[in-house]
Amino acid sequence: MASNQSTTPPPTLQRGKACLRCRYFLYSSIIHQNSLTMLKRALSRKRKMRCDGSKPACQQCVRAKQHDACQYDDGKGKTRTQLLREHIERLEQRIRELEDPEYTSPSVTLHDPHRHGRSESSSSSLTGSPASTGFSLSVSSFSPSANNSPQSSWIQGIPSPSPTPFTDIYHEEPQPTIELAQTLVDVFFSHSRQSLLGLHMGRLRESFTRPVMEQHHPVLTNAIFLWACYISRPGPLSTHESHYLSRALDSLSDAIQYQNRLLDVIQASCLLSVYFLSNGRSLEGSYHANAAASLAIQCGLHGAMTNRSSFETTASISPFKLDPPKDAIEQGERILTFWHVFVLDRCWSVVLHKPVTIPHGSDGYASITMPWPQDMEEYVAGQIDDLHSFHTVRSFFEHQVTNVRGGFSPLALRVKASALFERAHHLASTWDQPLVMSNAFTDDFQTLEHTIARFIQTLIPVHQLDATVPDEKHAYIATHTLAHAAMINLYYPFGAEDPVSYEKCLRAARCLVSIIKHIADTDYEYLDPIIGPCWTCAVDTLIRELNVIESSWPLVSSSDVRSEIGTMLYAMNNLSARFPLLGYSVAKVQKRLSGL
């Protein structure tokens, strides 16, 4: 009888009454099985290790010496784990409030911890309540705004930031040492004009010595480290390229959650975009370029407010409000960031055959009223041009005479050349060949041609490029190249029918050949990647000329044209060694030449 009693199994517990440890052990065992046999073994083991429901600790937990881990979720109260988790959340919430005085925490309903009724606990718990959904809803959210516009009511629904910023990136991923980070920044600095990133490098280096939360977000620093590795090809540093690319992409999803990191997101997106585009990964590059341009417009970086004693962007009235800049250097960084986005949007939209993201509009939110970019040294000295509002790009195209200063720094000239490059492509693409040119199209065409020609005359002559300092030389090469490529874009579609357009297009292509003759072998690693597609346009024009010459009668020597094409191919091959984007174009040109 005693033996029969010893073999009697313990009473079966109702579903959900087992302790959390036994329940978790069973579920994790079943989940990790990959065959029917193993699943049967797990279920058989479960029958041998059945929880008996004893309190304060069941026999299974006692045998395993896990007394403290034996907890029950019977709906009559919160487990120790749940209470600890809520306590941690409250501490994190308090830290957020101390770090950011303007941060408003979601409404919290107090409850009596000694009341264990299910109805009371469910109503007092934050889990599943409106405040836990990420939206901060209060009576003030529904109060009428000053202008009673519908947009103001939409703004109230913007999700509140997470109370624990950068948890995944800052605390789970090891950061480079200060020495390594500063070394990578130094490598990047030598190519900073190439990337067009508008940051004060001294402050960037110094930022790595500050507490983590006072540094730039990892999305930006990892993008900079990525570029440092990228431009070091094929050196040993380039072996870490994929590591920093992965980290930059992973941290992007974290950074986008926080308004005070939007500038870091925009700058990092620009770096990632050019990285992908120069490597021939056009879809990814286009994605990040679009993201940077959209965020720049939403942040109001494209416009300076009128009637202000100091520079202030329209971000102050944007739902994505940025904190006011602390000084002239931060103001300058925002100006440079917008123009970086603008150049990226204008130039690569032509290469990718897509519409621009930053619109051409002259009114409202689409109006570009940002001062022309200046050198960082001027911002350091507190010299910011044109604190009043004026339509920068529109004034340039319409030849408006203004009393504004600036617009002639190397970067400002680069911006203007980018605008001409895109405008010429856009205007030429709107021409429908079967139709007769309208008067409006003719007027726009002639005006743009005059603008390009006048702009080229303001640039330093090509034969003087060798006398400039290296950084400025590389910037002027890109500006000259874009300006002449704009002329090619404008006239190429009409060259087959109009001899005048044909000659102007050919003349612009030969100007690009003359620029290449001033590029030393050591210059190629510092050139802007957009130069590659411009050279492709020029070589297409020269090949068209070669076809005309070799199909004409009487025969004419084509040696000069072939020499010019050879010069272009030499330059394209050199640049493709740094930027794989050009590899396909070079192969395509060589294939076309082999058939001639």
Coordinates of C-alpha atoms in Angstrom, one line a residue:
M1 CA 0.0 0.0 0.0
A2 CA 2.9 2.3 0.9
S3 CA 4.6 1.5 -2.4
N4 CA 1.4 2.3 -4.3
Q5 CA 1.2 5.7 -2.5
S6 CA 4.8 6.5 -3.3
T7 CA 4.1 6.0 -7.0
T8 CA 1.0 8.1 -7.0
P9 CA 1.7 11.2 -9.1
P10 CA 1.1 14.6 -7.5
P11 CA -2.2 16.3 -8.3
T12 CA -2.3 18.1 -11.6
L13 CA -2.2 21.9 -11.3
Q14 CA -4.6 24.0 -13.3
R15 CA -3.3 25.6 -16.5
G16 CA -1.3 28.7 -15.6
K17 CA -0.8 27.8 -11.9
A18 CA 2.8 26.6 -12.3
C19 CA 5.6 28.9 -11.2
L20 CA 7.2 31.1 -13.8
R21 CA 10.6 29.2 -13.8
C22 CA 9.1 25.8 -14.5
R23 CA 6.8 27.3 -17.1
Y24 CA 9.7 29.1 -18.8
F25 CA 11.9 26.0 -18.7
L26 CA 9.2 23.9 -20.5
Y27 CA 8.5 26.6 -23.2
S28 CA 12.2 27.3 -23.9
S29 CA 12.9 23.6 -24.2
I30 CA 10.1 23.0 -26.7
I31 CA 10.9 26.1 -28.8
H32 CA 14.5 25.1 -29.3
Q33 CA 13.7 21.6 -30.5
N34 CA 14.2 21.0 -34.2
S35 CA 12.7 17.4 -34.5
L36 CA 9.7 15.4 -33.5
T37 CA 11.8 13.0 -31.5
M38 CA 13.4 15.9 -29.5
L39 CA 10.0 17.4 -28.9
K40 CA 8.7 14.1 -27.4
R41 CA 11.7 14.0 -25.2
A42 CA 11.0 17.5 -23.9
L43 CA 7.4 16.6 -23.2
S44 CA 8.5 13.4 -21.4
R45 CA 11.0 15.4 -19.3
K46 CA 8.2 17.8 -18.5
R47 CA 6.1 15.0 -17.0
K48 CA 9.1 14.0 -14.8
M49 CA 9.7 17.7 -13.7
R50 CA 6.1 18.7 -13.2
C51 CA 5.7 21.8 -10.9
D52 CA 3.8 20.9 -7.7
G53 CA 2.7 24.5 -7.0
S54 CA 4.1 24.5 -3.5
K55 CA 4.8 27.9 -1.9
P56 CA 6.9 29.8 -1.2
A57 CA 9.0 27.5 -3.6
C58 CA 8.0 24.4 -5.5
Q59 CA 10.0 21.2 -5.2
Q60 CA 11.6 21.6 -8.7
C61 CA 13.0 25.0 -7.7
V62 CA 14.1 23.6 -4.3
R63 CA 16.0 20.7 -5.9
A64 CA 17.7 23.2 -8.4
K65 CA 18.6 25.5 -5.5
Q66 CA 16.6 28.3 -7.1
H67 CA 14.4 29.3 -4.2
D68 CA 14.5 33.0 -5.1
A69 CA 13.6 32.4 -8.7
C70 CA 10.4 30.5 -7.9
Q71 CA 7.7 33.1 -8.5
Y72 CA 4.0 32.8 -9.2
D73 CA 1.9 35.0 -11.5
D74 CA -1.6 34.1 -10.2
G75 CA -3.2 37.5 -11.0
K76 CA -3.5 38.5 -7.4
G77 CA -0.4 40.7 -7.4
K78 CA 2.8 41.6 -9.3
T79 CA 5.8 39.4 -9.2
R80 CA 9.1 40.5 -7.9
T81 CA 10.4 40.8 -11.4
Q82 CA 7.5 42.9 -12.5
L83 CA 8.0 45.3 -9.5
L84 CA 11.7 45.6 -10.2
R85 CA 11.1 46.3 -13.9
E86 CA 8.6 49.1 -13.1
H87 CA 11.0 50.5 -10.5
I88 CA 13.7 50.6 -13.2
E89 CA 11.4 52.4 -15.6
R90 CA 10.6 55.0 -13.0
L91 CA 14.3 55.6 -12.3
E92 CA 15.0 56.0 -16.0
Q93 CA 12.1 58.4 -16.3
R94 CA 13.5 60.5 -13.5
I95 CA 16.9 60.5 -15.1
R96 CA 15.4 61.8 -18.3
E97 CA 13.6 64.6 -16.4
L98 CA 16.9 65.6 -14.7
E99 CA 18.8 65.6 -18.0
D100 CA 16.3 67.6 -19.9
P101 CA 14.4 70.3 -17.9
E102 CA 12.0 70.7 -20.9
Y103 CA 11.0 67.1 -21.0
T104 CA 7.5 66.4 -19.9
S105 CA 6.9 62.9 -18.6
P106 CA 3.6 61.0 -19.5
S107 CA 0.8 61.1 -17.0
V108 CA 1.2 58.5 -14.2
T109 CA -1.7 57.1 -12.2
L110 CA -0.7 56.3 -8.7
H111 CA -1.9 53.1 -7.1
D112 CA -1.8 51.4 -3.7
P113 CA 0.8 48.6 -3.8
H114 CA -1.0 46.8 -0.9
R115 CA -4.2 46.3 -2.9
H116 CA -4.0 43.0 -4.8
G117 CA -7.3 42.8 -6.5
R118 CA -7.0 42.1 -10.3
S119 CA -9.4 44.9 -11.2
E120 CA -7.4 47.4 -9.1
S121 CA -4.0 46.4 -10.4
S122 CA -5.1 46.4 -14.0
S123 CA -6.6 49.8 -13.8
S124 CA -3.5 51.3 -12.0
S125 CA -0.9 49.6 -14.1
L126 CA 0.8 51.7 -16.8
T127 CA 1.1 48.7 -19.1
G128 CA -1.6 49.0 -21.8
S129 CA -2.6 52.5 -20.7
P130 CA -2.6 55.4 -23.2
A131 CA 0.6 56.8 -21.6
S132 CA 2.5 53.7 -22.4
T133 CA 1.8 53.8 -26.1
G134 CA 4.5 56.5 -26.8
F135 CA 2.0 59.4 -27.1
S136 CA 1.8 62.1 -24.5
L137 CA -1.9 62.9 -24.2
S138 CA -3.2 65.5 -21.8
V139 CA -5.8 68.3 -21.6
S140 CA -3.3 70.7 -23.1
S141 CA -3.1 68.6 -26.3
F142 CA -6.6 69.6 -27.2
S143 CA -6.4 73.3 -26.3
P144 CA -6.9 75.6 -29.3
S145 CA -3.7 77.1 -30.7
A146 CA -3.1 80.8 -31.4
N147 CA -3.8 80.5 -35.1
N148 CA -6.3 77.6 -34.9
S149 CA -4.7 75.9 -37.9
P150 CA -5.3 72.2 -38.6
Q151 CA -1.6 71.6 -38.7
S152 CA -1.2 72.6 -35.1
S153 CA -3.6 69.8 -34.0
W154 CA -1.6 67.3 -36.0
I155 CA 1.6 68.4 -34.3
Q156 CA 0.1 67.5 -30.9
G157 CA 0.0 63.8 -32.0
I158 CA 3.8 63.5 -32.4
P159 CA 5.1 60.6 -30.3
S160 CA 7.0 61.5 -27.2
P161 CA 10.7 60.4 -27.2
S162 CA 11.7 57.2 -25.4
P163 CA 12.8 57.8 -21.8
T164 CA 16.0 55.9 -22.4
P165 CA 17.9 57.4 -25.3
F166 CA 20.6 55.4 -27.1
T167 CA 20.1 52.3 -25.0
D168 CA 21.0 49.9 -27.8
I169 CA 23.8 51.8 -29.3
Y170 CA 25.6 53.4 -26.4
H171 CA 25.5 50.7 -23.9
E172 CA 25.5 47.4 -25.9
E173 CA 28.1 48.3 -28.5
P174 CA 31.7 49.1 -27.4
Q175 CA 32.8 52.5 -28.6
P176 CA 36.3 53.2 -30.0
T177 CA 38.9 54.6 -27.7
I178 CA 39.4 58.3 -27.7
E179 CA 42.8 57.9 -29.4
L180 CA 41.3 55.7 -32.1
A181 CA 38.3 57.9 -32.7
Q182 CA 40.5 61.0 -33.0
T183 CA 42.9 59.2 -35.4
L184 CA 40.0 58.3 -37.6
V185 CA 38.8 61.9 -37.6
D186 CA 42.2 63.0 -38.6
V187 CA 42.2 60.6 -41.5
F188 CA 38.8 61.9 -42.5
F189 CA 39.7 65.5 -42.1
S190 CA 42.1 65.4 -45.1
H191 CA 39.1 64.4 -47.2
S192 CA 36.4 66.6 -45.5
R193 CA 36.0 68.8 -48.6
Q194 CA 35.5 65.8 -50.7
S195 CA 32.6 64.6 -48.5
L196 CA 31.3 68.2 -48.0
L197 CA 30.6 67.5 -44.4
G198 CA 30.2 70.9 -42.6
L199 CA 31.5 70.2 -39.1
H200 CA 34.2 72.0 -37.1
M201 CA 36.8 69.3 -36.9
G202 CA 38.4 70.7 -33.8
R203 CA 35.1 70.4 -31.9
L204 CA 34.5 67.0 -33.3
R205 CA 37.8 65.7 -32.0
E206 CA 37.3 67.3 -28.6
S207 CA 33.8 65.8 -28.3
F208 CA 35.2 62.3 -27.8
T209 CA 36.6 63.4 -24.5
R210 CA 33.2 64.4 -23.1
P211 CA 30.6 62.1 -21.5
V212 CA 28.9 59.8 -23.9
M213 CA 25.6 61.6 -23.9
E214 CA 27.3 64.9 -24.8
Q215 CA 29.0 63.4 -27.9
H216 CA 27.5 63.2 -31.4
H217 CA 25.3 60.3 -32.0
P218 CA 27.0 57.1 -33.1
V219 CA 25.2 57.3 -36.4
L220 CA 27.3 60.3 -37.4
T221 CA 30.6 59.2 -35.8
N222 CA 30.4 55.7 -37.3
A223 CA 29.6 57.3 -40.8
I224 CA 32.8 59.4 -40.4
F225 CA 34.8 56.3 -39.3
L226 CA 33.4 54.5 -42.3
W227 CA 34.6 57.2 -44.6
A228 CA 38.0 57.2 -43.0
C229 CA 38.3 53.5 -43.8
Y230 CA 36.8 54.0 -47.3
I231 CA 39.3 56.6 -48.4
S232 CA 42.2 54.5 -47.0
R233 CA 41.7 51.8 -49.6
P234 CA 43.6 49.5 -50.1
G235 CA 45.4 50.2 -46.8
P236 CA 45.0 48.1 -43.6
L237 CA 42.4 50.5 -42.2
S238 CA 40.0 49.7 -45.1
T239 CA 39.5 46.2 -43.6
H240 CA 37.3 47.8 -41.0
E241 CA 35.0 49.4 -43.6
S242 CA 32.2 46.8 -43.4
H243 CA 32.3 47.0 -39.5
Y244 CA 31.6 50.7 -39.4
L245 CA 29.1 50.6 -42.2
S246 CA 27.1 48.0 -40.3
R247 CA 27.3 50.1 -37.1
A248 CA 26.3 53.3 -38.9
L249 CA 23.2 51.6 -40.4
D250 CA 22.3 49.9 -37.1
S251 CA 22.5 53.2 -35.2
L252 CA 20.4 55.1 -37.7
S253 CA 17.2 53.5 -36.5
D254 CA 18.0 54.6 -33.0
A255 CA 19.0 58.2 -33.8
I256 CA 15.9 58.9 -35.8
Q257 CA 13.8 58.7 -32.6
Y258 CA 15.3 61.8 -31.1
Q259 CA 14.7 65.4 -32.3
N260 CA 17.9 66.7 -30.8
R261 CA 19.9 64.2 -33.0
L262 CA 18.3 65.1 -36.3
L263 CA 21.3 67.1 -37.5
D264 CA 23.5 64.1 -36.8
V265 CA 21.0 61.9 -38.8
I266 CA 21.0 64.4 -41.8
Q267 CA 24.8 64.6 -41.9
A268 CA 25.2 60.9 -41.5
S269 CA 22.6 60.2 -44.2
C270 CA 24.6 62.4 -46.6
L271 CA 27.8 60.5 -45.9
L272 CA 26.1 57.2 -46.3
S273 CA 24.5 58.3 -49.5
V274 CA 27.7 59.4 -51.2
Y275 CA 29.4 56.3 -49.9
F276 CA 26.8 54.0 -51.6
L277 CA 26.6 56.1 -54.8
S278 CA 30.4 56.2 -55.3
N279 CA 30.5 52.4 -54.9
G280 CA 27.8 51.9 -57.5
R281 CA 25.0 51.0 -55.0
S282 CA 22.6 53.5 -56.5
L283 CA 19.4 52.3 -54.8
E284 CA 20.8 52.6 -51.3
G285 CA 22.5 55.9 -52.1
S286 CA 19.3 57.3 -53.5
Y287 CA 17.4 56.2 -50.4
H288 CA 19.7 58.0 -48.0
A289 CA 19.9 61.1 -50.1
N290 CA 16.1 61.4 -50.2
A291 CA 16.0 60.9 -46.4
A292 CA 18.5 63.6 -45.8
A293 CA 16.7 66.1 -48.1
S294 CA 13.3 65.4 -46.6
L295 CA 14.5 65.8 -43.0
A296 CA 16.3 69.0 -43.9
I297 CA 13.1 70.5 -45.2
Q298 CA 11.1 69.3 -42.3
C299 CA 13.6 70.7 -39.9
G300 CA 13.4 74.1 -41.6
L301 CA 17.1 74.2 -42.5
H302 CA 16.3 75.7 -45.9
G303 CA 15.1 79.0 -44.7
A304 CA 16.2 81.9 -42.5
M305 CA 13.6 83.9 -40.7
T306 CA 13.1 87.5 -41.5
N307 CA 13.2 90.4 -38.9
R308 CA 15.6 88.6 -36.6
S309 CA 18.7 90.2 -34.9
S310 CA 20.5 86.9 -35.3
F311 CA 20.4 84.0 -37.6
E312 CA 17.4 81.6 -37.0
T313 CA 16.0 79.0 -39.3
T314 CA 12.4 78.2 -39.9
A315 CA 13.0 75.1 -37.7
S316 CA 11.7 77.4 -35.0
I317 CA 8.2 77.0 -36.4
S318 CA 8.6 73.5 -37.6
P319 CA 7.1 70.5 -35.8
F320 CA 10.6 69.1 -35.8
K321 CA 12.0 72.0 -33.8
L322 CA 15.7 72.2 -33.3
D323 CA 17.3 73.8 -30.3
P324 CA 18.7 77.3 -31.1
P325 CA 22.4 77.2 -32.1
K326 CA 24.7 78.1 -29.2
D327 CA 27.1 80.2 -31.2
A328 CA 28.3 81.2 -34.7
I329 CA 30.1 77.9 -35.2
E330 CA 26.9 75.9 -34.7
Q331 CA 25.0 78.4 -36.9
G332 CA 27.6 77.8 -39.6
E333 CA 27.4 74.1 -39.2
R334 CA 23.7 74.2 -39.9
I335 CA 24.2 76.4 -43.0
L336 CA 26.8 74.1 -44.3
T337 CA 24.6 71.0 -43.6
F338 CA 21.8 72.4 -45.6
W339 CA 24.0 73.2 -48.6
H340 CA 25.6 69.8 -48.3
V341 CA 22.1 68.3 -48.6
F342 CA 21.2 70.6 -51.5
V343 CA 24.4 69.7 -53.5
L344 CA 23.7 66.0 -53.0
D345 CA 20.1 66.3 -54.0
R346 CA 20.8 68.4 -57.1
C347 CA 23.8 66.6 -58.5
W348 CA 22.8 63.0 -57.9
S349 CA 19.2 63.4 -59.0
V350 CA 20.6 64.0 -62.5
V351 CA 22.7 60.9 -62.4
L352 CA 19.9 58.8 -61.0
H353 CA 17.3 60.3 -63.4
K354 CA 14.9 61.1 -60.5
P355 CA 13.1 64.3 -59.4
V356 CA 14.8 66.5 -56.8
T357 CA 13.5 66.2 -53.3
I358 CA 14.2 69.8 -52.3
P359 CA 11.6 71.6 -54.5
H360 CA 12.2 74.5 -56.8
G361 CA 9.4 76.6 -55.2
S362 CA 9.8 80.2 -54.5
D363 CA 7.1 80.7 -51.8
G364 CA 6.2 79.2 -48.5
Y365 CA 8.0 76.2 -47.0
A366 CA 9.7 75.5 -50.4
S367 CA 11.5 78.8 -50.6
I368 CA 15.3 78.5 -50.1
T369 CA 16.3 81.6 -48.1
M370 CA 19.5 80.2 -46.5
P371 CA 22.6 82.4 -46.8
W372 CA 25.3 81.2 -49.1
P373 CA 27.9 78.9 -47.4
Q374 CA 31.2 80.3 -46.2
D375 CA 34.5 78.8 -45.0
M376 CA 34.5 77.4 -41.5
E377 CA 37.2 79.9 -40.5
E378 CA 34.7 82.8 -41.1
Y379 CA 32.1 81.1 -38.8
V380 CA 34.8 80.7 -36.2
A381 CA 35.5 84.4 -36.4
G382 CA 31.7 85.1 -36.0
Q383 CA 31.3 86.4 -39.5
I384 CA 28.0 85.2 -40.9
D385 CA 26.7 86.8 -44.1
D386 CA 23.2 88.1 -44.7
L387 CA 21.3 87.6 -41.5
H388 CA 18.2 88.8 -43.3
S389 CA 16.1 86.6 -45.5
F390 CA 16.5 86.6 -49.3
H391 CA 15.8 84.0 -51.9
T392 CA 19.3 82.7 -52.5
V393 CA 19.0 80.3 -55.4
R394 CA 16.1 82.2 -57.1
S395 CA 18.2 85.4 -57.0
F396 CA 21.1 83.6 -58.6
F397 CA 19.0 82.3 -61.5
E398 CA 17.0 85.5 -62.1
H399 CA 20.2 87.7 -62.0
Q400 CA 18.6 89.8 -59.3
V401 CA 20.9 92.6 -58.1
T402 CA 20.9 92.5 -54.3
N403 CA 23.0 94.2 -51.7
V404 CA 23.9 90.8 -50.0
R405 CA 27.4 89.8 -49.3
G406 CA 29.0 86.5 -49.9
G407 CA 28.3 83.8 -52.5
F408 CA 31.9 83.5 -53.7
S409 CA 33.5 81.0 -51.3
P410 CA 34.7 77.7 -53.0
L411 CA 31.7 75.9 -51.5
A412 CA 29.2 78.6 -52.6
L413 CA 30.5 78.3 -56.1
R414 CA 30.2 74.6 -55.8
V415 CA 26.5 75.0 -54.8
K416 CA 25.8 77.3 -57.7
A417 CA 27.4 74.9 -60.2
S418 CA 25.3 72.1 -58.8
A419 CA 22.1 74.1 -59.2
L420 CA 23.1 74.9 -62.8
F421 CA 23.9 71.2 -63.5
E422 CA 20.5 70.1 -62.4
R423 CA 18.5 73.0 -63.9
A424 CA 20.1 72.4 -67.4
H425 CA 19.3 68.7 -67.2
H426 CA 15.7 69.4 -66.1
L427 CA 15.1 72.0 -68.8
A428 CA 16.5 69.9 -71.6
S429 CA 14.4 66.9 -70.4
T430 CA 11.2 68.9 -70.6
W431 CA 11.6 69.5 -74.4
D432 CA 9.3 67.3 -76.5
Q433 CA 11.0 66.9 -79.8
P434 CA 8.0 66.5 -82.1
L435 CA 6.7 69.8 -80.8
V436 CA 7.9 73.3 -81.9
M437 CA 9.7 75.1 -79.1
S438 CA 7.4 77.5 -77.3
N439 CA 8.4 81.1 -76.6
A440 CA 8.5 80.4 -72.9
F441 CA 10.9 77.4 -73.4
T442 CA 13.1 79.4 -75.7
D443 CA 13.3 82.3 -73.2
D444 CA 14.1 79.9 -70.3
F445 CA 16.7 78.1 -72.5
Q446 CA 18.5 81.3 -73.4
T447 CA 18.4 82.7 -69.9
L448 CA 19.9 79.5 -68.5
E449 CA 22.6 79.4 -71.2
H450 CA 23.5 83.0 -70.3
T451 CA 23.6 82.2 -66.6
I452 CA 26.0 79.2 -67.1
A453 CA 28.3 81.3 -69.4
R454 CA 28.4 84.2 -67.0
F455 CA 29.0 81.9 -64.0
I456 CA 32.0 80.2 -65.8
Q457 CA 33.5 83.6 -66.3
T458 CA 33.5 84.3 -62.6
L459 CA 35.6 81.2 -61.9
I460 CA 39.3 81.1 -61.6
P461 CA 40.8 80.3 -65.0
V462 CA 41.7 76.7 -65.6
H463 CA 45.3 77.4 -66.3
Q464 CA 45.7 79.0 -62.8
L465 CA 44.4 75.9 -61.0
D466 CA 47.9 74.7 -60.3
A467 CA 48.7 77.9 -58.4
T468 CA 45.9 77.3 -55.8
V469 CA 46.3 75.4 -52.6
P470 CA 45.3 71.7 -52.9
D471 CA 42.0 71.9 -51.0
E472 CA 40.8 74.8 -53.2
K473 CA 42.1 73.3 -56.3
H474 CA 40.0 70.1 -55.8
A475 CA 36.9 72.2 -55.1
Y476 CA 37.5 74.4 -58.2
I477 CA 38.0 71.3 -60.3
A478 CA 34.5 70.0 -59.3
T479 CA 33.0 73.4 -59.8
H480 CA 34.5 73.8 -63.3
T481 CA 33.5 70.3 -64.2
L482 CA 29.9 70.7 -63.1
A483 CA 29.5 74.0 -65.0
H484 CA 30.7 72.6 -68.3
A485 CA 28.7 69.4 -67.8
A486 CA 25.7 71.7 -67.3
M487 CA 26.3 73.1 -70.8
I488 CA 26.6 69.6 -72.2
N489 CA 23.3 68.6 -70.5
L490 CA 21.6 71.7 -72.0
Y491 CA 22.7 71.2 -75.6
Y492 CA 23.2 67.5 -76.0
P493 CA 19.6 66.6 -76.9
F494 CA 19.6 69.3 -79.7
G495 CA 23.0 68.4 -81.2
A496 CA 21.8 65.9 -83.6
E497 CA 19.6 68.5 -85.5
D498 CA 21.2 71.8 -84.7
P499 CA 24.8 72.5 -85.7
V500 CA 25.2 75.4 -83.2
S501 CA 24.0 73.2 -80.3
Y502 CA 26.4 70.5 -81.5
E503 CA 29.4 72.8 -81.5
K504 CA 28.6 74.3 -78.1
C505 CA 28.2 70.8 -76.6
L506 CA 31.5 69.7 -78.1
R507 CA 33.3 72.8 -76.9
A508 CA 32.1 72.1 -73.3
A509 CA 33.4 68.5 -73.6
R510 CA 36.8 69.7 -74.7
C511 CA 36.9 72.2 -71.8
L512 CA 36.6 69.2 -69.5
V513 CA 39.5 67.5 -71.3
S514 CA 41.6 70.7 -70.7
I515 CA 40.7 70.6 -67.0
I516 CA 41.9 66.9 -66.7
K517 CA 45.3 68.0 -68.0
H518 CA 45.7 70.0 -64.8
I519 CA 44.9 67.0 -62.5
A520 CA 48.0 65.3 -61.1
D521 CA 47.9 61.7 -60.2
T522 CA 48.0 62.6 -56.5
D523 CA 44.8 64.7 -56.9
Y524 CA 42.5 61.8 -57.9
E525 CA 42.0 60.5 -54.4
Y526 CA 40.7 63.9 -53.3
L527 CA 38.2 64.5 -56.2
D528 CA 34.5 64.6 -55.7
P529 CA 32.8 61.4 -57.0
I530 CA 30.2 63.4 -59.0
I531 CA 33.0 64.3 -61.4
G532 CA 32.8 60.7 -62.8
P533 CA 29.3 61.0 -64.3
C534 CA 30.3 64.4 -65.7
W535 CA 33.2 62.9 -67.5
T536 CA 30.9 60.2 -68.8
C537 CA 28.8 62.9 -70.5
A538 CA 31.9 64.4 -72.0
V539 CA 33.2 61.2 -73.4
D540 CA 29.7 60.4 -74.9
T541 CA 30.0 63.8 -76.7
L542 CA 33.5 63.1 -78.0
I543 CA 32.5 59.6 -79.2
R544 CA 29.6 61.2 -81.1
E545 CA 32.1 63.5 -82.8
L546 CA 34.4 60.5 -83.6
N547 CA 31.4 58.8 -85.3
V548 CA 30.7 61.9 -87.4
I549 CA 34.4 62.3 -88.4
E550 CA 34.9 58.6 -89.4
S551 CA 31.7 58.5 -91.3
S552 CA 32.3 61.7 -93.3
W553 CA 33.7 62.1 -96.8
P554 CA 36.3 63.1 -97.7
L555 CA 38.1 61.3 -94.9
V556 CA 39.4 63.5 -92.0
S557 CA 42.0 62.5 -89.4
S558 CA 40.4 61.5 -86.1
S559 CA 43.6 61.4 -84.2
D560 CA 42.8 64.5 -82.1
V561 CA 39.5 63.2 -81.0
R562 CA 40.9 59.8 -80.2
S563 CA 43.6 61.5 -78.2
E564 CA 40.9 63.5 -76.2
I565 CA 38.9 60.3 -75.6
G566 CA 42.1 58.6 -74.4
T567 CA 42.7 61.4 -72.0
M568 CA 39.2 61.0 -70.7
L569 CA 39.5 57.3 -70.3
Y570 CA 42.8 57.7 -68.5
A571 CA 41.2 60.0 -66.0
M572 CA 38.1 57.8 -65.6
N573 CA 40.3 54.7 -65.0
N574 CA 42.2 56.6 -62.3
L575 CA 39.0 57.8 -60.6
S576 CA 37.3 54.4 -60.8
A577 CA 40.2 52.9 -58.7
R578 CA 38.8 55.1 -55.9
F579 CA 35.1 55.1 -56.8
P580 CA 33.9 51.8 -58.3
L581 CA 30.9 53.7 -59.7
L582 CA 32.9 54.6 -62.8
G583 CA 34.0 51.0 -63.5
Y584 CA 30.8 50.2 -65.5
S585 CA 31.1 53.5 -67.5
V586 CA 34.7 52.8 -68.4
A587 CA 33.9 49.3 -69.6
K588 CA 30.9 50.6 -71.6
V589 CA 33.1 53.3 -73.4
Q590 CA 35.8 50.8 -74.2
K591 CA 33.3 48.4 -75.7
R592 CA 31.9 51.2 -77.9
L593 CA 35.3 52.2 -79.0
S594 CA 36.2 48.6 -79.9
G595 CA 33.3 48.6 -82.4
L596 CA 34.6 51.7 -84.2

